[in-house]
CSV table of C-alpha atoms and ligand atoms in Angstrom, one decimal:
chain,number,residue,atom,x,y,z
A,1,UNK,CA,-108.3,-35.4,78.9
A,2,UNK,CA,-109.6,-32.3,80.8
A,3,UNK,CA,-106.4,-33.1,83.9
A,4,UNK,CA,-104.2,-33.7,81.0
A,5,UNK,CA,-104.6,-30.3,79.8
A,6,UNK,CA,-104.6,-28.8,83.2
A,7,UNK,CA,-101.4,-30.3,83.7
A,8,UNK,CA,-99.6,-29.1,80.7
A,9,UNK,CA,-100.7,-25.7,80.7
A,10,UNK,CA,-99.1,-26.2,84.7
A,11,UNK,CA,-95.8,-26.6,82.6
A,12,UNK,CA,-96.5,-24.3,80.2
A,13,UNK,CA,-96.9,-21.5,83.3
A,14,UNK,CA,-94.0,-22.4,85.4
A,15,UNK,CA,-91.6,-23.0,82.2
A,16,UNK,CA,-92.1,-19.2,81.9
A,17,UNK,CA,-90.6,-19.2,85.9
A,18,UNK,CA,-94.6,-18.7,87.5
A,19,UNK,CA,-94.5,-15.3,85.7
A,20,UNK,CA,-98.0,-14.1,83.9
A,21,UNK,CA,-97.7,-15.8,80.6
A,22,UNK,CA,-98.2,-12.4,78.8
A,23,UNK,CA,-95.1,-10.6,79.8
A,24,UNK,CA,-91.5,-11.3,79.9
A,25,UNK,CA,-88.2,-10.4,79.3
A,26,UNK,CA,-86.8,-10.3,75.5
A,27,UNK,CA,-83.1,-10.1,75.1
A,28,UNK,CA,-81.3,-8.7,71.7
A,29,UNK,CA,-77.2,-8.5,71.0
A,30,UNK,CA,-75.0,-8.0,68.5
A,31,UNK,CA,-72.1,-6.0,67.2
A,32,UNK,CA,-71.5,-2.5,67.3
A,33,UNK,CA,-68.8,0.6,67.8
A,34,UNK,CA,-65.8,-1.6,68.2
A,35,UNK,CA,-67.6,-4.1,70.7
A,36,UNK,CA,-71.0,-5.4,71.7
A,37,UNK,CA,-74.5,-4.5,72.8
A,38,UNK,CA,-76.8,-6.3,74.9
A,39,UNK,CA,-80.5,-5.0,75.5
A,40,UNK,CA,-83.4,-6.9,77.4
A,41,UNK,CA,-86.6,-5.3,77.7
A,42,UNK,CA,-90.3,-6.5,79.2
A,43,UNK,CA,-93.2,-7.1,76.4
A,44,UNK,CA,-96.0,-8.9,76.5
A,45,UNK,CA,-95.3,-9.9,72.8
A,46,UNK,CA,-91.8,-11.0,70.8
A,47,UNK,CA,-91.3,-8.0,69.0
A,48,UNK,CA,-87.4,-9.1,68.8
A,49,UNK,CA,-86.4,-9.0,65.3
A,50,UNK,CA,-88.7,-5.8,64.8
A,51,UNK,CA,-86.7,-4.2,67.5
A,52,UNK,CA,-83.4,-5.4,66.9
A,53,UNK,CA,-83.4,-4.7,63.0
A,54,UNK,CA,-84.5,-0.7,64.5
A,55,UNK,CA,-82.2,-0.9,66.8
A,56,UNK,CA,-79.0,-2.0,64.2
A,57,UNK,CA,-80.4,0.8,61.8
A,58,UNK,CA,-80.0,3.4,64.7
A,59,UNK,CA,-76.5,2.3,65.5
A,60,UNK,CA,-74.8,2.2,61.7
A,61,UNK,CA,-76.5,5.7,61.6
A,62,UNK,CA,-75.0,6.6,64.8
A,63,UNK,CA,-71.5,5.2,63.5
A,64,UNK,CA,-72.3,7.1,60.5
A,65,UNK,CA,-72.0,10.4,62.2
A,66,UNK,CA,-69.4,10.3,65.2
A,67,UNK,CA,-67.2,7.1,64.5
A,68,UNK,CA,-63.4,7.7,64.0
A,69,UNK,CA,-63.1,4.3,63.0
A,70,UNK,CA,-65.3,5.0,59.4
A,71,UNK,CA,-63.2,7.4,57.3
A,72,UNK,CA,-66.5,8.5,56.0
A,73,UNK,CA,-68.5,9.6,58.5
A,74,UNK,CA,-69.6,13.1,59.3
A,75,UNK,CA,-67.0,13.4,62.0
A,76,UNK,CA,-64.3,11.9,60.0
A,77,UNK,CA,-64.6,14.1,57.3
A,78,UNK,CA,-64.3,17.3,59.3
A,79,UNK,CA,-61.1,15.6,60.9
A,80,UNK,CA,-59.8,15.7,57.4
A,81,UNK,CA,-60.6,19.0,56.8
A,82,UNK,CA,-57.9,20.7,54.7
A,83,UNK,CA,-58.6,24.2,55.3
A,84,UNK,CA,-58.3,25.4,59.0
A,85,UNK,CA,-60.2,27.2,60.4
A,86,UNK,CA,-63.7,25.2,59.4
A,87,UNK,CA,-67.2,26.5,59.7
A,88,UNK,CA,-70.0,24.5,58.9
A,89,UNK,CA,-73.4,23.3,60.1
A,90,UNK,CA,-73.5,20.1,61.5
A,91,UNK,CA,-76.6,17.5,62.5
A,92,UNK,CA,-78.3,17.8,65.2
A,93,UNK,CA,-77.0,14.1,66.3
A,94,UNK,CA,-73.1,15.6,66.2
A,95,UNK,CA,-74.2,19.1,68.2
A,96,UNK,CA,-76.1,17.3,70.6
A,97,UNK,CA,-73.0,14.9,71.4
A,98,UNK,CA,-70.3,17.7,71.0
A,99,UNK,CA,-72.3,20.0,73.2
A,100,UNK,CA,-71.9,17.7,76.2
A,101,UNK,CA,-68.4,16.6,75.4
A,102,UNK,CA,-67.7,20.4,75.5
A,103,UNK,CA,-70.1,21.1,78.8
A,104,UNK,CA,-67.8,18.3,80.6
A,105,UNK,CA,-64.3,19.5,79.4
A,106,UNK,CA,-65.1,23.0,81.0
A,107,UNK,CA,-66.4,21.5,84.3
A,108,UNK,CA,-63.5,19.0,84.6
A,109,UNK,CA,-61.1,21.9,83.8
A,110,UNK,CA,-60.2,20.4,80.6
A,111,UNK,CA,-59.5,16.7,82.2
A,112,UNK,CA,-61.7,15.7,79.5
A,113,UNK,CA,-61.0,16.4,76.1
A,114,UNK,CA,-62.1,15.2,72.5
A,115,UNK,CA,-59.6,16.9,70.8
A,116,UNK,CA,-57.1,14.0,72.5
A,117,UNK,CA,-57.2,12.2,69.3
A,118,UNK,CA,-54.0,12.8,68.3
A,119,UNK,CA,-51.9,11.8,71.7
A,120,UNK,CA,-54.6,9.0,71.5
A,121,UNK,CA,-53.5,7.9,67.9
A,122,UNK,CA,-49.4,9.0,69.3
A,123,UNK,CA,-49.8,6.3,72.1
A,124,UNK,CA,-51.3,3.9,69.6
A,125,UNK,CA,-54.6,3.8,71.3
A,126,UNK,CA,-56.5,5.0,68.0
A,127,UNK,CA,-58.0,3.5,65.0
A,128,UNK,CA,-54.9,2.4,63.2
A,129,UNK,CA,-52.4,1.7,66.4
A,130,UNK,CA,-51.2,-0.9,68.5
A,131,UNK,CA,-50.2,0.0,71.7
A,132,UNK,CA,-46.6,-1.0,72.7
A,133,UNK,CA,-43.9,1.9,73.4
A,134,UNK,CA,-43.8,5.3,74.7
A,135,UNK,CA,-43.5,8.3,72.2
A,136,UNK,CA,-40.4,10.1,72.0
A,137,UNK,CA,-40.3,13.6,74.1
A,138,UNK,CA,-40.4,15.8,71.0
A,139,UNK,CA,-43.1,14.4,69.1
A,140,UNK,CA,-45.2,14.3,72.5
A,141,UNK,CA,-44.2,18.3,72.7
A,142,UNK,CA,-45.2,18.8,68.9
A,143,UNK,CA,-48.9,16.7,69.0
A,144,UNK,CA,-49.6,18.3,72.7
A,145,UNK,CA,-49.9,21.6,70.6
A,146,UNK,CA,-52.6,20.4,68.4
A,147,UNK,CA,-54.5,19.3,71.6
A,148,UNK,CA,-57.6,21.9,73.1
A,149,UNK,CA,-61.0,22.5,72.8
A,150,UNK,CA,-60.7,26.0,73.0
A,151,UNK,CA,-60.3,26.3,69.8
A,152,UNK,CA,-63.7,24.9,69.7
A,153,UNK,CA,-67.2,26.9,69.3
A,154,UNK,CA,-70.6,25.5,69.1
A,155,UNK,CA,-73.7,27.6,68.8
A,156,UNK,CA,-76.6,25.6,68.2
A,157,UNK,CA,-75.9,23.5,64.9
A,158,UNK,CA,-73.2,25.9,63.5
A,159,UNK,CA,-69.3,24.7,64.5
A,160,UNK,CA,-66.3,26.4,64.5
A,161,UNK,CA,-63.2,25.3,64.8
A,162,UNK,CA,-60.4,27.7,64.5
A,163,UNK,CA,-57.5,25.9,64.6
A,164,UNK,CA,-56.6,22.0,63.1
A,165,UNK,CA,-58.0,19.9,65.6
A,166,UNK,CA,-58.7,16.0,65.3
A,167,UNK,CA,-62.1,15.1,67.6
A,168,UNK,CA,-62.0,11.8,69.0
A,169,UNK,CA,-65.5,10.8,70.7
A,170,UNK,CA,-64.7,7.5,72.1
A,171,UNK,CA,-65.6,8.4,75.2
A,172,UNK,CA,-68.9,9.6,75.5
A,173,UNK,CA,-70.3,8.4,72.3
A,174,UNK,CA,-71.2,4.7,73.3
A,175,UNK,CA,-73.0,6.7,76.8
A,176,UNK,CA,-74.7,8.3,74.0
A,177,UNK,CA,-75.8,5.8,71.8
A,178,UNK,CA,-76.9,4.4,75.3
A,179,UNK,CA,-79.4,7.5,75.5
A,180,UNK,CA,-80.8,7.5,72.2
A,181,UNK,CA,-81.7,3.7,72.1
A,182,UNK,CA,-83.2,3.7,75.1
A,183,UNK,CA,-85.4,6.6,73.6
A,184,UNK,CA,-86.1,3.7,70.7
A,185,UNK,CA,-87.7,2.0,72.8
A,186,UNK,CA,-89.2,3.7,74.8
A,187,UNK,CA,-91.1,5.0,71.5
A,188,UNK,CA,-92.3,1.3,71.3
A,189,UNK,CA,-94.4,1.7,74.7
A,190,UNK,CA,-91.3,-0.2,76.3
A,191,UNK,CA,-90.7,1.2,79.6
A,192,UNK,CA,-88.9,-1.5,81.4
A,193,UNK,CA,-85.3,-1.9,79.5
A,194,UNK,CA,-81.7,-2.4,80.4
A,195,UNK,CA,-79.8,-0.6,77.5
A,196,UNK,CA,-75.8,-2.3,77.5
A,197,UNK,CA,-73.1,-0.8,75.3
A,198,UNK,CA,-69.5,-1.9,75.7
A,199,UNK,CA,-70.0,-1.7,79.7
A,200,UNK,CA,-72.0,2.0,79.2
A,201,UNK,CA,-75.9,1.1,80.6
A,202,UNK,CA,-79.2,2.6,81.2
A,203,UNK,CA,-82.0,0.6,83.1
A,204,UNK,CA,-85.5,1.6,83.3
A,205,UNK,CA,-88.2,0.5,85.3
A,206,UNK,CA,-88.2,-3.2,86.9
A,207,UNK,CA,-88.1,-6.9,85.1
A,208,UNK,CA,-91.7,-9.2,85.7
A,209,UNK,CA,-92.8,-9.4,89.3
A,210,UNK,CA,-91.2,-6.1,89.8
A,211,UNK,CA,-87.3,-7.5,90.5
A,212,UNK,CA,-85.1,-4.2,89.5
A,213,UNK,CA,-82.0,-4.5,87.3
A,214,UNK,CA,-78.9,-5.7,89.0
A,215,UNK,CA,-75.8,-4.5,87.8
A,216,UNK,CA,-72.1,-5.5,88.3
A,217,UNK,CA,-69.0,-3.6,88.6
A,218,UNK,CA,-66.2,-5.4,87.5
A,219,UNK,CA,-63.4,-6.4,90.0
A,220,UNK,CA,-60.7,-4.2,88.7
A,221,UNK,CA,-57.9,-6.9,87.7
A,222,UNK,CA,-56.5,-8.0,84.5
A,223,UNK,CA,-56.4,-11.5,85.4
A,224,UNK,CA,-60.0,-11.5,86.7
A,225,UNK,CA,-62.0,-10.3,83.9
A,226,UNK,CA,-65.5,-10.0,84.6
A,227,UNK,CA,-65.8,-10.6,87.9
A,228,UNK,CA,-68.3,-9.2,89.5
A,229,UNK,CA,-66.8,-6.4,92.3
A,230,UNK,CA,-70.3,-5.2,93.7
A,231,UNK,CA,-73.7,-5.5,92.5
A,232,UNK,CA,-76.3,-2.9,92.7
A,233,UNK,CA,-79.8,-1.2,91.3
A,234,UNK,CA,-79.2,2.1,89.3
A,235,UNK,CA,-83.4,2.3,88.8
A,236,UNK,CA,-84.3,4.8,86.4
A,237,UNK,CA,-80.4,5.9,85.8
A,238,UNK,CA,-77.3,5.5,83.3
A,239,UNK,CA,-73.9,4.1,84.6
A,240,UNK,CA,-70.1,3.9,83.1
A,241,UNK,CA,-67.1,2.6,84.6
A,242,UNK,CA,-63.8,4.1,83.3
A,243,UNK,CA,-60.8,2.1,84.4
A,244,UNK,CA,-57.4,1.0,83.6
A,245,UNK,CA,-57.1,-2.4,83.9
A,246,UNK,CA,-58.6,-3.3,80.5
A,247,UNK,CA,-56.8,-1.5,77.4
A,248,UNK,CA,-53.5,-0.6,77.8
A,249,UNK,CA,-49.8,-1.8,77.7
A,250,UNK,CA,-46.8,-2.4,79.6
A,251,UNK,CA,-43.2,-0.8,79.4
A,252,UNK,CA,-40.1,-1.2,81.7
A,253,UNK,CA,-43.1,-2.5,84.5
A,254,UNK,CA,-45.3,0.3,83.7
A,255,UNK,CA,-48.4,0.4,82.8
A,256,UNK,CA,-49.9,2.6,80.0
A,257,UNK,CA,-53.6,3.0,79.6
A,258,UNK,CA,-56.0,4.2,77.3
A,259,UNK,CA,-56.9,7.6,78.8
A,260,UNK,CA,-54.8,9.9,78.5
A,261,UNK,CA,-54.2,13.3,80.3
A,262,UNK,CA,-54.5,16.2,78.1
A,263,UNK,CA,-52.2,18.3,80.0
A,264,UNK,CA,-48.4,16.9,80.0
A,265,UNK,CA,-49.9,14.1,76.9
A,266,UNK,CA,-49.3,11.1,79.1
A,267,UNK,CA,-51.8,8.6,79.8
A,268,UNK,CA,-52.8,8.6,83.4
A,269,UNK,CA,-51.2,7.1,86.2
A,270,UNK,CA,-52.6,7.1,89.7
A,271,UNK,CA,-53.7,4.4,92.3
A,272,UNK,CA,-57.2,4.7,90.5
A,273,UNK,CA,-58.2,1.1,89.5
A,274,UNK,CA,-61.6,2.1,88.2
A,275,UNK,CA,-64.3,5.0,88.4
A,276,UNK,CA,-67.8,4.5,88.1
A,277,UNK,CA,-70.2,7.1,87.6
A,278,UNK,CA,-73.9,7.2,87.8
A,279,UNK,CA,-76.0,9.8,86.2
A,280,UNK,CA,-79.9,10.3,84.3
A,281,UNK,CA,-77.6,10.7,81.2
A,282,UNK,CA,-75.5,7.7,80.1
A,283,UNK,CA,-73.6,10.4,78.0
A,284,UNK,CA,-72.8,12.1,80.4
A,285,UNK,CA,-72.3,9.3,83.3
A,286,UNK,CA,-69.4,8.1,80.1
A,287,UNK,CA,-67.7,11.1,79.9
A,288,UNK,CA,-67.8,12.1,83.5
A,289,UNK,CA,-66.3,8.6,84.0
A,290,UNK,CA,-63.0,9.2,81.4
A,291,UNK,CA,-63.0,13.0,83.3
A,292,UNK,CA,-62.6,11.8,86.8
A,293,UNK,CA,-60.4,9.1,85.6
A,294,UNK,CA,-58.0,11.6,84.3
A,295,UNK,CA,-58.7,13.6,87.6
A,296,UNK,CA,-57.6,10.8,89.9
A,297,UNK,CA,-58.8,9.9,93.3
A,298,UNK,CA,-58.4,13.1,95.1
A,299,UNK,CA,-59.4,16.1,92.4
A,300,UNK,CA,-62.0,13.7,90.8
A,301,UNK,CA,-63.7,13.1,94.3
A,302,UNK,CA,-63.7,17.1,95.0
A,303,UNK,CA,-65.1,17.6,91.5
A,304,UNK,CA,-67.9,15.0,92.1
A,305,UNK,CA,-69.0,16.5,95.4
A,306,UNK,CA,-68.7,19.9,93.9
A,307,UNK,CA,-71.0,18.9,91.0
A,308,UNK,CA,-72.8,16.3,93.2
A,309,UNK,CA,-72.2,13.9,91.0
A,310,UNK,CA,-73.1,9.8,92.1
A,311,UNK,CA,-69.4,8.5,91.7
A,312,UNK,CA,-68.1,5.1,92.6
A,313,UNK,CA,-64.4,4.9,93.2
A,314,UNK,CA,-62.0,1.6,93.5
A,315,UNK,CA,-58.6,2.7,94.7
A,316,UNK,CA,-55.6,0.7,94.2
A,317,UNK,CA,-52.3,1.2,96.9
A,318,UNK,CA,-48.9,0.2,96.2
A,319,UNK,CA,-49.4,-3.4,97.4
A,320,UNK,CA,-52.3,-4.2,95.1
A,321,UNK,CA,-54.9,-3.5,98.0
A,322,UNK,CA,-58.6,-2.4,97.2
A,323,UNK,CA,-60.0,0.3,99.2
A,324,UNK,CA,-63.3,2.0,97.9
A,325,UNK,CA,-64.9,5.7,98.3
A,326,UNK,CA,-68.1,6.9,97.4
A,327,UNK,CA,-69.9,10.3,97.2
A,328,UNK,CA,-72.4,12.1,99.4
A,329,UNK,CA,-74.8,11.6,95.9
A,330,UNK,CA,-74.2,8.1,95.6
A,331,UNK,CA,-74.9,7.4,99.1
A,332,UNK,CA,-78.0,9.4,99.2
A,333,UNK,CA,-78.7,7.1,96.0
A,334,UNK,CA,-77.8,3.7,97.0
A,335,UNK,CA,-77.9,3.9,100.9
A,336,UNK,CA,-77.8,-0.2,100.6
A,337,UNK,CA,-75.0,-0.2,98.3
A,338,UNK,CA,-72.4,1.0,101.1
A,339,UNK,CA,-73.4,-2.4,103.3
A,340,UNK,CA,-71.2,-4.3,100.8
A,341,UNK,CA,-68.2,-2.3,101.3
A,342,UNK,CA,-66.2,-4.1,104.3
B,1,LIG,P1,-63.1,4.0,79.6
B,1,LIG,O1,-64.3,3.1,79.8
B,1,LIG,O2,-61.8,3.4,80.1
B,1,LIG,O3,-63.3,5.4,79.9
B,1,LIG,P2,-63.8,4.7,77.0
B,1,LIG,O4,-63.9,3.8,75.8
B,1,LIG,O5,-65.1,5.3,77.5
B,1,LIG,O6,-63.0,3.9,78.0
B,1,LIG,O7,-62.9,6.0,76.7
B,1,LIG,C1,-61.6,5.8,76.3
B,1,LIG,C2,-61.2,6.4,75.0
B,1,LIG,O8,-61.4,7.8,75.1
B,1,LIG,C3,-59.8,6.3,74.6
B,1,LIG,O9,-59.6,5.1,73.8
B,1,LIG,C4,-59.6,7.5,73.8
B,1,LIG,O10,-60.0,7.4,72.4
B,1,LIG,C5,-60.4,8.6,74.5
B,1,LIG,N1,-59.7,9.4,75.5
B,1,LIG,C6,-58.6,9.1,76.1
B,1,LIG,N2,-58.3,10.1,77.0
B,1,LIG,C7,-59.3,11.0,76.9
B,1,LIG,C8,-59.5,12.3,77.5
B,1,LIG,N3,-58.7,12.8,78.4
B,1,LIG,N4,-60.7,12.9,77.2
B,1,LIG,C9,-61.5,12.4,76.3
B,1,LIG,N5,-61.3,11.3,75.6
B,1,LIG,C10,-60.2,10.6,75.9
B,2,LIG,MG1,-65.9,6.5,79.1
């Protein structure tokens, strides 16, 4: 009787993969923003549907606020504002997001820009398009005039916009959703998290028997989807990959993608397959991601060692070849990382 019990709590110990019985990782997913969120953490206790039922609280609220995709939400109903110039206090959630989105669109020159929504919507990348044909010259002219964030002020929770604008935050606010629920948990005593949100991610600390997060950055084709490029450990940091070979479409053998460049309205075109940026803030690692991205190889690398930013390009040539660069930050991040790269 006594062996018999010895034996299955053996099984019992090494169906948990020889870790201590007490601690493990818990993994939660589910819909959100357009796509999908994964989450694991470590707990010695299944706190799942606790967590998760938190965690899908926080992101409705979070849709509540910046989402162009709900007519109703705070955002949304300053987009429809029918009286131009608007002044008006906002939450602290929707200054905290716009004051980054604006921080970045001054350091990128203006590569990155939330008042894009309307070339966005133009190309039929928006809420209510479908992506399939280039707009004609003049209306590209006319919508390129409602496009700027100068006409933007924030100061503190008090906005001002002085001109019609539409604000499209796409592109930063998954990287901050990112932020705020790893902040979630960590007010649960979890310290050891990988926080996923359509691609944007945050790990933190290490899984049982301290093995770090492993990541992987997509190979950049649109017949390989989600293959895995390069692996690597952020640690205690936030990553987002901005590329093109995902959402976009395809005219006279050109392709068309999602981000667009706020100066001449036309979505970009370079030999950059994808850009990967790492940063403490998943916020910001998102947006700097769609900046450099519009940058392109050359400008975007000059910014990132300017800013000393940890950026991860893939470049794509004329015949389809790989190559891949890599700043002086991310080197000095991820010295292992470079003994991949052929
Ligand atoms: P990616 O991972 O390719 O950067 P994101 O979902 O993070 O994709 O951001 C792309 C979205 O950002 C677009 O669908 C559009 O709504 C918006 N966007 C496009 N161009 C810009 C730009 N220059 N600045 C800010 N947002 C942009
Ligand atoms: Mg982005």
């Amino acid at each position: 009787m006594y062996k018999l019990l010895l034996s299955v709590v053996a099984v019992l110990l090494l169906s948990n993969c020889g870790l201590p019985a007490s601690e493990r990782v818990y993994k939660v997913s589910g819909p959100t923003m357009g796509t999908l969120y994964h989450i694991s953490w470590v707990d010695q206790q299944d706190r799942t549907s606790q967590v998760k039922s938190r965690i899908d609280l926080r992101l409705q609220d979070i849709n509540k606020i910046m989402s162009t995709y709900d007519s109703t939400s705070e955002l949304s109903r300053i987009n429809q504002s029918t009286m131009w110039p608007v002044q008006q206090r906002i939450s602290t959630d929707l200054s905290d997001v716009l004051a980054k989105a604006l921080q970045v669109n001054q350091q990128s020159s203006g590569a990155f820009d939330i008042t894009v929504g309307p070339l966005v919507n133009l190309w039929g990348f928006g809420p209510d398009g479908s992506p399939d044909r280039v707009p004609e010259d003049d209306l590209l002219e006319e919508v390129l005039t409602s496009v700027g964030s100068d006409v933007v002020t924030l100061s503190g929770q008090s906005l001002f916009i002085s001109e019609k604008r539409y604000l499209d935050l796409s592109a930063i606010a998954k990287g901050w959703a990112v932020d705020d629920i790893s902040l979630l948990l960590e007010s649960y005593g979890i310290e050891n998290y990988l926080v996923e949100i359509g691609g944007e991610i945050k790990t933190a600390g290490v899984k049982p028997q301290k093995v770090s997060w492993k990541v992987a950055i997509e190979r950049p084709d649109v017949h390989l989807q989600q293959t895995a490029h390069r692996v690597f450990s952020p640690g205690n940091r936030a990553l987002a990959t901005s590329g093109d070979y995902r959402n976009f479409f395809v005219e006279n053998g050109i392709r068309y993608s999602h981000t667009i460049s706020p100066v001449n309205g036309f979505p970009v075109e370079h030999e950059l397959a994808s850009v990967t940026v790492v940063n403490n803030s998943a916020a910001m690692a998102d947006a700097w991601a769609t900046a450099l991205n519009v940058a392109g190889p050359a400008d975007g690398m000059r910014l990132a060692e300017a800013l000393e930013l940890g950026v991860y390009m893939i470049v794509r040539d004329q015949h389809g070849n790989l190559s891949e660069l890599t700043s002086t930050t991310f080197n000095k991040w991820f010295p292992e990382f470079l003994d991949q790269i052929p």
